[in-house]
GROMACS .gro file of N, CA and C in nm:
model
  447
    1MET      N    1   2.989  -0.757  -1.003
    1MET     CA    2   2.855  -0.796  -0.961
    1MET      C    3   2.845  -0.779  -0.809
    2GLY      N    4   2.749  -0.701  -0.765
    2GLY     CA    5   2.731  -0.678  -0.623
    2GLY      C    6   2.649  -0.787  -0.557
    3ARG      N    7   2.667  -0.799  -0.430
    3ARG     CA    8   2.590  -0.896  -0.352
    3ARG      C    9   2.494  -0.822  -0.262
    4THR      N   10   2.382  -0.886  -0.236
    4THR     CA   11   2.282  -0.828  -0.149
    4THR      C   12   2.275  -0.910  -0.022
    5ILE      N   13   2.279  -0.843   0.091
    5ILE     CA   14   2.264  -0.909   0.219
    5ILE      C   15   2.123  -0.880   0.268
    6GLU      N   16   2.051  -0.985   0.301
    6GLU     CA   17   1.913  -0.971   0.346
    6GLU      C   18   1.905  -1.009   0.493
    7LYS      N   19   1.852  -0.920   0.574
    7LYS     CA   20   1.832  -0.947   0.716
    7LYS      C   21   1.705  -1.030   0.729
    8LEU      N   22   1.719  -1.152   0.781
    8LEU     CA   23   1.604  -1.241   0.793
    8LEU      C   24   1.533  -1.226   0.926
    9PHE      N   25   1.610  -1.225   1.035
    9PHE     CA   26   1.552  -1.208   1.168
    9PHE      C   27   1.662  -1.171   1.266
   10ARG      N   28   1.622  -1.123   1.381
   10ARG     CA   29   1.716  -1.086   1.487
   10ARG      C   30   1.749  -1.209   1.571
   11ALA      N   31   1.877  -1.231   1.599
   11ALA     CA   32   1.920  -1.344   1.682
   11ALA      C   33   1.874  -1.321   1.826
   12PRO      N   34   1.853  -1.428   1.902
   12PRO     CA   35   1.809  -1.412   2.040
   12PRO      C   36   1.919  -1.361   2.134
   13TYR      N   37   2.044  -1.351   2.085
   13TYR     CA   38   2.156  -1.307   2.168
   13TYR      C   39   2.227  -1.191   2.101
   14GLY      N   40   2.305  -1.119   2.179
   14GLY     CA   41   2.376  -1.002   2.128
   14GLY      C   42   2.495  -1.033   2.039
   15VAL      N   43   2.564  -1.145   2.065
   15VAL     CA   44   2.685  -1.178   1.988
   15VAL      C   45   2.676  -1.322   1.938
   16PRO      N   46   2.589  -1.348   1.840
   16PRO     CA   47   2.578  -1.484   1.786
   16PRO      C   48   2.706  -1.520   1.712
   17ASN      N   49   2.763  -1.637   1.742
   17ASN     CA   50   2.891  -1.672   1.681
   17ASN      C   51   2.901  -1.818   1.640
   18ALA      N   52   2.790  -1.885   1.630
   18ALA     CA   53   2.788  -2.022   1.578
   18ALA      C   54   2.644  -2.053   1.537
   19LEU      N   55   2.630  -2.116   1.422
   19LEU     CA   56   2.498  -2.153   1.369
   19LEU      C   57   2.501  -2.299   1.327
   20GLN      N   58   2.388  -2.368   1.346
   20GLN     CA   59   2.376  -2.505   1.297
   20GLN      C   60   2.229  -2.532   1.267
   21GLU      N   61   2.200  -2.560   1.141
   21GLU     CA   62   2.064  -2.596   1.102
   21GLU      C   63   2.041  -2.743   1.133
   22VAL      N   64   1.925  -2.772   1.192
   22VAL     CA   65   1.882  -2.909   1.220
   22VAL      C   66   1.737  -2.921   1.175
   23GLU      N   67   1.683  -3.042   1.178
   23GLU     CA   68   1.544  -3.063   1.135
   23GLU      C   69   1.445  -2.974   1.209
   24GLU      N   70   1.470  -2.957   1.339
   24GLU     CA   71   1.377  -2.885   1.425
   24GLU      C   72   1.385  -2.732   1.410
   25GLY      N   73   1.498  -2.682   1.360
   25GLY     CA   74   1.515  -2.537   1.348
   25GLY      C   75   1.660  -2.499   1.329
   26LEU      N   76   1.699  -2.387   1.391
   26LEU     CA   77   1.834  -2.334   1.379
   26LEU      C   78   1.890  -2.311   1.519
   27TRP      N   79   2.005  -2.375   1.549
   27TRP     CA   80   2.075  -2.351   1.675
   27TRP      C   81   2.164  -2.228   1.658
   28ILE      N   82   2.164  -2.141   1.758
   28ILE     CA   83   2.247  -2.021   1.759
   28ILE      C   84   2.316  -2.014   1.895
   29THR      N   85   2.448  -1.994   1.894
   29THR     CA   86   2.524  -1.983   2.019
   29THR      C   87   2.573  -1.841   2.038
   30ASP      N   88   2.567  -1.792   2.161
   30ASP     CA   89   2.615  -1.659   2.194
   30ASP      C   90   2.759  -1.667   2.244
   31GLN      N   91   2.847  -1.583   2.190
   31GLN     CA   92   2.988  -1.586   2.227
   31GLN      C   93   3.013  -1.532   2.367
   32ILE      N   94   2.927  -1.448   2.419
   32ILE     CA   95   2.949  -1.390   2.551
   32ILE      C   96   2.892  -1.477   2.663
   33THR      N   97   2.765  -1.513   2.653
   33THR     CA   98   2.701  -1.593   2.759
   33THR      C   99   2.721  -1.742   2.740
   34ASP      N  100   2.757  -1.784   2.617
   34ASP     CA  101   2.774  -1.925   2.581
   34ASP      C  102   2.646  -2.005   2.595
   35ARG      N  103   2.532  -1.936   2.593
   35ARG     CA  104   2.403  -2.004   2.588
   35ARG      C  105   2.375  -2.044   2.445
   36VAL      N  106   2.289  -2.144   2.429
   36VAL     CA  107   2.258  -2.197   2.297
   36VAL      C  108   2.106  -2.196   2.281
   37ALA      N  109   2.058  -2.136   2.172
   37ALA     CA  110   1.914  -2.127   2.147
   37ALA      C  111   1.878  -2.204   2.022
   38LEU      N  112   1.767  -2.273   2.028
   38LEU     CA  113   1.708  -2.336   1.910
   38LEU      C  114   1.588  -2.251   1.873
   39VAL      N  115   1.589  -2.195   1.751
   39VAL     CA  116   1.480  -2.110   1.705
   39VAL      C  117   1.415  -2.171   1.581
   40GLU      N  118   1.289  -2.135   1.560
   40GLU     CA  119   1.217  -2.178   1.440
   40GLU      C  120   1.277  -2.111   1.318
   41ILE      N  121   1.282  -2.184   1.209
   41ILE     CA  122   1.316  -2.122   1.081
   41ILE      C  123   1.184  -2.085   1.017
   42ALA      N  124   1.147  -1.959   1.033
   42ALA     CA  125   1.016  -1.911   0.987
   42ALA      C  126   1.024  -1.760   0.966
   43GLU      N  127   0.918  -1.706   0.915
   43GLU     CA  128   0.910  -1.561   0.901
   43GLU      C  129   0.913  -1.499   1.041
   44PRO      N  130   0.987  -1.392   1.060
   44PRO     CA  131   0.993  -1.329   1.192
   44PRO      C  132   0.860  -1.261   1.228
   45SER      N  133   0.839  -1.245   1.357
   45SER     CA  134   0.721  -1.175   1.406
   45SER      C  135   0.735  -1.025   1.378
   46GLU      N  136   0.636  -0.949   1.419
   46GLU     CA  137   0.642  -0.804   1.400
   46GLU      C  138   0.759  -0.741   1.476
   47TYR      N  139   0.816  -0.815   1.573
   47TYR     CA  140   0.931  -0.766   1.649
   47TYR      C  141   1.064  -0.806   1.587
   48GLY      N  142   1.060  -0.877   1.474
   48GLY     CA  143   1.182  -0.914   1.404
   48GLY      C  144   1.248  -1.041   1.452
   49VAL      N  145   1.178  -1.119   1.534
   49VAL     CA  146   1.236  -1.243   1.587
   49VAL      C  147   1.149  -1.362   1.548
   50THR      N  148   1.210  -1.479   1.552
   50THR     CA  149   1.135  -1.601   1.530
   50THR      C  150   1.110  -1.668   1.665
   51LYS      N  151   1.027  -1.771   1.666
   51LYS     CA  152   0.990  -1.838   1.791
   51LYS      C  153   1.110  -1.912   1.850
   52LEU      N  154   1.130  -1.891   1.979
   52LEU     CA  155   1.233  -1.962   2.054
   52LEU      C  156   1.178  -2.098   2.095
   53ILE      N  157   1.239  -2.204   2.047
   53ILE     CA  158   1.195  -2.340   2.080
   53ILE      C  159   1.255  -2.384   2.212
   54ARG      N  160   1.386  -2.356   2.229
   54ARG     CA  161   1.455  -2.400   2.350
   54ARG      C  162   1.580  -2.313   2.369
   55ASP      N  163   1.615  -2.288   2.493
   55ASP     CA  164   1.735  -2.213   2.529
   55ASP      C  165   1.806  -2.291   2.638
   56ILE      N  166   1.934  -2.325   2.616
   56ILE     CA  167   2.007  -2.407   2.712
   56ILE      C  168   2.140  -2.342   2.748
   57PRO      N  169   2.187  -2.365   2.871
   57PRO     CA  170   2.320  -2.317   2.908
   57PRO      C  171   2.425  -2.413   2.852
   58SER      N  172   2.550  -2.370   2.852
   58SER     CA  173   2.659  -2.461   2.817
   58SER      C  174   2.781  -2.428   2.903
   59GLU      N  175   2.874  -2.522   2.911
   59GLU     CA  176   3.000  -2.500   2.981
   59GLU      C  177   3.107  -2.451   2.884
   60SER      N  178   3.068  -2.417   2.763
   60SER     CA  179   3.163  -2.366   2.665
   60SER      C  180   3.207  -2.226   2.706
   61SER      N  181   3.309  -2.174   2.638
   61SER     CA  182   3.357  -2.039   2.669
   61SER      C  183   3.410  -1.975   2.542
   62ASN      N  184   3.372  -1.848   2.523
   62ASN     CA  185   3.414  -1.775   2.403
   62ASN      C  186   3.382  -1.859   2.278
   63THR      N  187   3.262  -1.911   2.273
   63THR     CA  188   3.220  -2.008   2.172
   63THR      C  189   3.227  -1.952   2.030
   64SER      N  190   3.289  -2.030   1.943
   64SER     CA  191   3.301  -1.991   1.802
   64SER      C  192   3.306  -2.118   1.717
   65GLY      N  193   3.192  -2.173   1.690
   65GLY     CA  194   3.184  -2.294   1.609
   65GLY      C  195   3.091  -2.395   1.674
   66MET      N  196   3.011  -2.461   1.590
   66MET     CA  197   2.915  -2.558   1.639
   66MET      C  198   2.889  -2.660   1.530
   67ALA      N  199   2.861  -2.784   1.572
   67ALA     CA  200   2.826  -2.891   1.478
   67ALA      C  201   2.719  -2.978   1.542
   68TRP      N  202   2.653  -3.059   1.461
   68TRP     CA  203   2.544  -3.147   1.504
   68TRP      C  204   2.566  -3.283   1.441
   69ASP      N  205   2.560  -3.389   1.524
   69ASP     CA  206   2.580  -3.525   1.471
   69ASP      C  207   2.452  -3.608   1.472
   70GLY      N  208   2.339  -3.545   1.498
   70GLY     CA  209   2.212  -3.616   1.504
   70GLY      C  210   2.173  -3.656   1.645
   71ASN      N  211   2.268  -3.647   1.739
   71ASN     CA  212   2.244  -3.684   1.878
   71ASN      C  213   2.297  -3.578   1.975
   72SER      N  214   2.406  -3.515   1.941
   72SER     CA  215   2.471  -3.418   2.029
   72SER      C  216   2.505  -3.291   1.952
   73LEU      N  217   2.511  -3.180   2.027
   73LEU     CA  218   2.569  -3.057   1.975
   73LEU      C  219   2.716  -3.056   2.014
   74TRP      N  220   2.799  -3.006   1.925
   74TRP     CA  221   2.942  -2.993   1.950
   74TRP      C  222   2.975  -2.844   1.946
   75LEU      N  223   3.038  -2.793   2.054
   75LEU     CA  224   3.071  -2.651   2.063
   75LEU      C  225   3.222  -2.633   2.072
   76ALA      N  226   3.274  -2.531   2.007
   76ALA     CA  227   3.416  -2.498   2.013
   76ALA      C  228   3.436  -2.386   2.115
   77ALA      N  229   3.508  -2.416   2.223
   77ALA     CA  230   3.541  -2.319   2.326
   77ALA      C  231   3.680  -2.263   2.296
   78ASN      N  232   3.688  -2.134   2.269
   78ASN     CA  233   3.814  -2.070   2.230
   78ASN      C  234   3.879  -1.998   2.347
   79GLY      N  235   3.927  -2.071   2.444
   79GLY     CA  236   3.986  -2.008   2.562
   79GLY      C  237   3.879  -1.961   2.658
   80ASN      N  238   3.922  -1.888   2.761
   80ASN     CA  239   3.825  -1.846   2.861
   80ASN      C  240   3.747  -1.723   2.813
   81GLY      N  241   3.646  -1.689   2.888
   81GLY     CA  242   3.559  -1.578   2.851
   81GLY      C  243   3.596  -1.447   2.916
   82SER      N  244   3.724  -1.430   2.956
   82SER     CA  245   3.765  -1.313   3.035
   82SER      C  246   3.747  -1.180   2.963
   83LEU      N  247   3.738  -1.179   2.831
   83LEU     CA  248   3.712  -1.054   2.759
   83LEU      C  249   3.571  -1.003   2.783
   84TRP      N  250   3.479  -1.095   2.813
   84TRP     CA  251   3.337  -1.061   2.817
   84TRP      C  252   3.275  -1.066   2.956
   85ARG      N  253   3.329  -1.152   3.043
   85ARG     CA  254   3.262  -1.180   3.171
   85ARG      C  255   3.364  -1.240   3.267
   86PRO      N  256   3.326  -1.260   3.395
   86PRO     CA  257   3.417  -1.329   3.487
   86PRO      C  258   3.442  -1.472   3.440
   87VAL      N  259   3.564  -1.519   3.457
   87VAL     CA  260   3.601  -1.655   3.417
   87VAL      C  261   3.528  -1.755   3.506
   88ARG      N  262   3.479  -1.862   3.445
   88ARG     CA  263   3.412  -1.971   3.518
   88ARG      C  264   3.507  -2.090   3.529
   89ASP      N  265   3.482  -2.177   3.626
   89ASP     CA  266   3.562  -2.298   3.642
   89ASP      C  267   3.558  -2.387   3.519
   90THR      N  268   3.451  -2.379   3.442
   90THR     CA  269   3.434  -2.466   3.325
   90THR      C  270   3.495  -2.407   3.198
   91ASP      N  271   3.546  -2.284   3.203
   91ASP     CA  272   3.604  -2.221   3.084
   91ASP      C  273   3.728  -2.296   3.038
   92ALA      N  274   3.750  -2.296   2.907
   92ALA     CA  275   3.876  -2.347   2.853
   92ALA      C  276   3.987  -2.255   2.901
   93GLU      N  277   4.109  -2.307   2.909
   93GLU     CA  278   4.221  -2.225   2.954
   93GLU      C  279   4.256  -2.119   2.850
   94LYS      N  280   4.303  -2.005   2.898
   94LYS     CA  281   4.341  -1.896   2.807
   94LYS      C  282   4.449  -1.945   2.711
   95GLY      N  283   4.430  -1.917   2.582
   95GLY     CA  284   4.525  -1.959   2.481
   95GLY      C  285   4.506  -2.101   2.432
   96LEU      N  286   4.418  -2.174   2.498
   96LEU     CA  287   4.388  -2.311   2.457
   96LEU      C  288   4.241  -2.319   2.418
   97GLY      N  289   4.203  -2.426   2.360
   97GLY     CA  290   4.063  -2.444   2.323
   97GLY      C  291   4.016  -2.584   2.354
   98ASP      N  292   3.887  -2.600   2.367
   98ASP     CA  293   3.825  -2.730   2.391
   98ASP      C  294   3.709  -2.750   2.295
   99ILE      N  295   3.680  -2.875   2.267
   99ILE     CA  296   3.561  -2.913   2.192
   99ILE      C  297   3.470  -2.984   2.291
  100LEU      N  298   3.347  -2.934   2.306
  100LEU     CA  299   3.252  -2.992   2.400
  100LEU      C  300   3.139  -3.061   2.327
  101GLU      N  301   3.108  -3.180   2.370
  101GLU     CA  302   2.988  -3.251   2.324
  101GLU      C  303   2.882  -3.224   2.429
  102ILE      N  304   2.768  -3.165   2.388
  102ILE     CA  305   2.666  -3.132   2.486
  102ILE      C  306   2.531  -3.193   2.449
  103ASP      N  307   2.451  -3.214   2.553
  103ASP     CA  308   2.315  -3.265   2.539
  103ASP      C  309   2.226  -3.153   2.486
  104PRO      N  310   2.156  -3.173   2.374
  104PRO     CA  311   2.075  -3.066   2.316
  104PRO      C  312   1.947  -3.035   2.394
  105GLN      N  313   1.911  -3.119   2.489
  105GLN     CA  314   1.793  -3.091   2.570
  105GLN      C  315   1.827  -3.011   2.695
  106THR      N  316   1.944  -3.041   2.757
  106THR     CA  317   1.977  -2.982   2.886
  106THR      C  318   2.100  -2.891   2.884
  107GLY      N  319   2.187  -2.908   2.786
  107GLY     CA  320   2.313  -2.834   2.783
  107GLY      C  321   2.424  -2.901   2.862
  108ALA      N  322   2.394  -3.014   2.927
  108ALA     CA  323   2.496  -3.084   3.006
  108ALA      C  324   2.610  -3.131   2.916
  109THR      N  325   2.732  -3.117   2.966
  109THR     CA  326   2.849  -3.161   2.891
  109THR      C  327   2.861  -3.313   2.900
  110ARG      N  328   2.866  -3.377   2.784
  110ARG     CA  329   2.883  -3.523   2.776
  110ARG      C  330   3.031  -3.561   2.769
  111ASN      N  331   3.107  -3.484   2.692
  111ASN     CA  332   3.251  -3.508   2.675
  111ASN      C  333   3.319  -3.376   2.646
  112ARG      N  334   3.449  -3.374   2.674
  112ARG     CA  335   3.530  -3.254   2.650
  112ARG      C  336   3.666  -3.298   2.597
  113TYR      N  337   3.708  -3.239   2.485
  113TYR     CA  338   3.834  -3.277   2.421
  113TYR      C  339   3.917  -3.151   2.394
  114PRO      N  340   4.050  -3.159   2.404
  114PRO     CA  341   4.133  -3.043   2.370
  114PRO      C  342   4.137  -3.022   2.218
  115VAL      N  343   4.149  -2.897   2.177
  115VAL     CA  344   4.168  -2.866   2.035
  115VAL      C  345   4.307  -2.914   1.997
  116PRO      N  346   4.320  -2.987   1.887
  116PRO     CA  347   4.453  -3.034   1.845
  116PRO      C  348   4.552  -2.918   1.830
  117GLY      N  349   4.661  -2.922   1.904
  117GLY     CA  350   4.761  -2.816   1.897
  117GLY      C  351   4.726  -2.692   1.976
  118GLY      N  352   4.613  -2.690   2.044
  118GLY     CA  353   4.571  -2.574   2.122
  118GLY      C  354   4.521  -2.462   2.034
  119GLY      N  355   4.487  -2.352   2.096
  119GLY     CA  356   4.438  -2.236   2.021
  119GLY      C  357   4.290  -2.244   1.994
  120GLY      N  358   4.245  -2.154   1.911
  120GLY     CA  359   4.102  -2.141   1.885
  120GLY      C  360   4.054  -2.215   1.763
  121VAL      N  361   3.923  -2.217   1.751
  121VAL     CA  362   3.852  -2.281   1.640
  121VAL      C  363   3.754  -2.178   1.584
  122HIS      N  364   3.741  -2.171   1.454
  122HIS     CA  365   3.640  -2.083   1.396
  122HIS      C  366   3.553  -2.156   1.297
  123GLY      N  367   3.541  -2.283   1.315
  123GLY     CA  368   3.452  -2.362   1.232
  123GLY      C  369   3.476  -2.509   1.255
  124MET      N  370   3.369  -2.584   1.257
  124MET     CA  371   3.380  -2.730   1.265
  124MET      C  372   3.254  -2.791   1.208
  125GLU      N  373   3.267  -2.914   1.167
  125GLU     CA  374   3.155  -2.985   1.105
  125GLU      C  375   3.171  -3.133   1.131
  126CYS      N  376   3.060  -3.201   1.157
  126CYS     CA  377   3.062  -3.347   1.168
  126CYS      C  378   3.084  -3.404   1.029
  127ASP      N  379   3.166  -3.508   1.020
  127ASP     CA  380   3.193  -3.571   0.891
  127ASP      C  381   3.069  -3.647   0.848
  128PRO      N  382   3.006  -3.611   0.736
  128PRO     CA  383   2.882  -3.677   0.693
  128PRO      C  384   2.905  -3.818   0.636
  129PHE      N  385   3.030  -3.853   0.609
  129PHE     CA  386   3.060  -3.982   0.548
  129PHE      C  387   3.129  -4.078   0.644
  130ASP      N  388   3.187  -4.025   0.752
  130ASP     CA  389   3.266  -4.106   0.845
  130ASP      C  390   3.220  -4.072   0.987
  131ALA      N  391   3.118  -4.144   1.035
  131ALA     CA  392   3.059  -4.116   1.167
  131ALA      C  393   3.166  -4.123   1.276
  132GLY      N  394   3.151  -4.037   1.376
  132GLY     CA  395   3.244  -4.036   1.488
  132GLY      C  396   3.365  -3.945   1.467
  133TYR      N  397   3.362  -3.864   1.361
  133TYR     CA  398   3.472  -3.771   1.334
  133TYR      C  399   3.418  -3.629   1.317
  134LEU      N  400   3.498  -3.533   1.362
  134LEU     CA  401   3.472  -3.391   1.340
  134LEU      C  402   3.585  -3.334   1.255
  135TRP      N  403   3.551  -3.241   1.168
  135TRP     CA  404   3.649  -3.159   1.098
  135TRP      C  405   3.657  -3.028   1.175
  136ILE      N  406   3.778  -2.988   1.215
  136ILE     CA  407   3.798  -2.870   1.300
  136ILE      C  408   3.905  -2.780   1.239
  137THR      N  409   3.876  -2.651   1.228
  137THR     CA  410   3.979  -2.556   1.188
  137THR      C  411   4.062  -2.523   1.312
  138THR      N  412   4.191  -2.545   1.305
  138THR     CA  413   4.280  -2.518   1.418
  138THR      C  414   4.363  -2.395   1.382
  139LEU      N  415   4.328  -2.282   1.441
  139LEU     CA  416   4.386  -2.155   1.401
  139LEU      C  417   4.532  -2.140   1.439
  140LYS      N  418   4.571  -2.194   1.555
  140LYS     CA  419   4.709  -2.179   1.600
  140LYS      C  420   4.806  -2.240   1.498
  141SER      N  421   4.772  -2.357   1.447
  141SER     CA  422   4.858  -2.423   1.347
  141SER      C  423   4.808  -2.400   1.205
  142GLN      N  424   4.699  -2.327   1.191
  142GLN     CA  425   4.637  -2.297   1.061
  142GLN      C  426   4.616  -2.423   0.978
  143THR      N  427   4.548  -2.518   1.040
  143THR     CA  428   4.520  -2.645   0.972
  143THR      C  429   4.372  -2.679   0.982
  144LEU      N  430   4.334  -2.773   0.902
  144LEU     CA  431   4.202  -2.836   0.910
  144LEU      C  432   4.228  -2.978   0.957
  145SER      N  433   4.175  -3.013   1.074
  145SER     CA  434   4.203  -3.143   1.133
  145SER      C  435   4.079  -3.231   1.137
  146LYS      N  436   4.096  -3.357   1.102
  146LYS     CA  437   3.990  -3.456   1.116
  146LYS      C  438   4.018  -3.529   1.247
  147VAL      N  439   3.923  -3.520   1.341
  147VAL     CA  440   3.944  -3.569   1.477
  147VAL      C  441   3.840  -3.673   1.512
  148ARG      N  442   3.884  -3.788   1.564
  148ARG     CA  443   3.791  -3.891   1.612
  148ARG      C  444   3.738  -3.848   1.749
  149VAL      N  445   3.606  -3.854   1.765
  149VAL     CA  446   3.545  -3.818   1.894
  149VAL      C  447   3.459  -3.932   1.945
   0.00000   0.00000   0.00000
């Protein structure tokens, strides 16, 4: 049985690498610029895009993973961004990763935590049953970790 992939709309960034649906729309993070966009979930315009609700900067780097707890966005920074751009002071260290809690209105970093065991993350989710915890894929140790934040 074959599967069909349907293109719904064009992302506002060139390298989208994290998605999170919320009541207001869909958050999309760019892996190169580490900017985060909130877009409408709607039919795309004649240009193939949906309405941009908000676009915010972040201190994340090489972002790959995002979660929403109803108050904050959580971004997974997978080391520095040296493959894509000049390294910033706020980038995670090469070979290590950070989890950033950011303000969804401004992009300001509220908290920053190291990835358990270091390395990258390629998925995370807020625990829907146990508030204050994130589930994080830790690639270096190839584990799924439940982390109190």
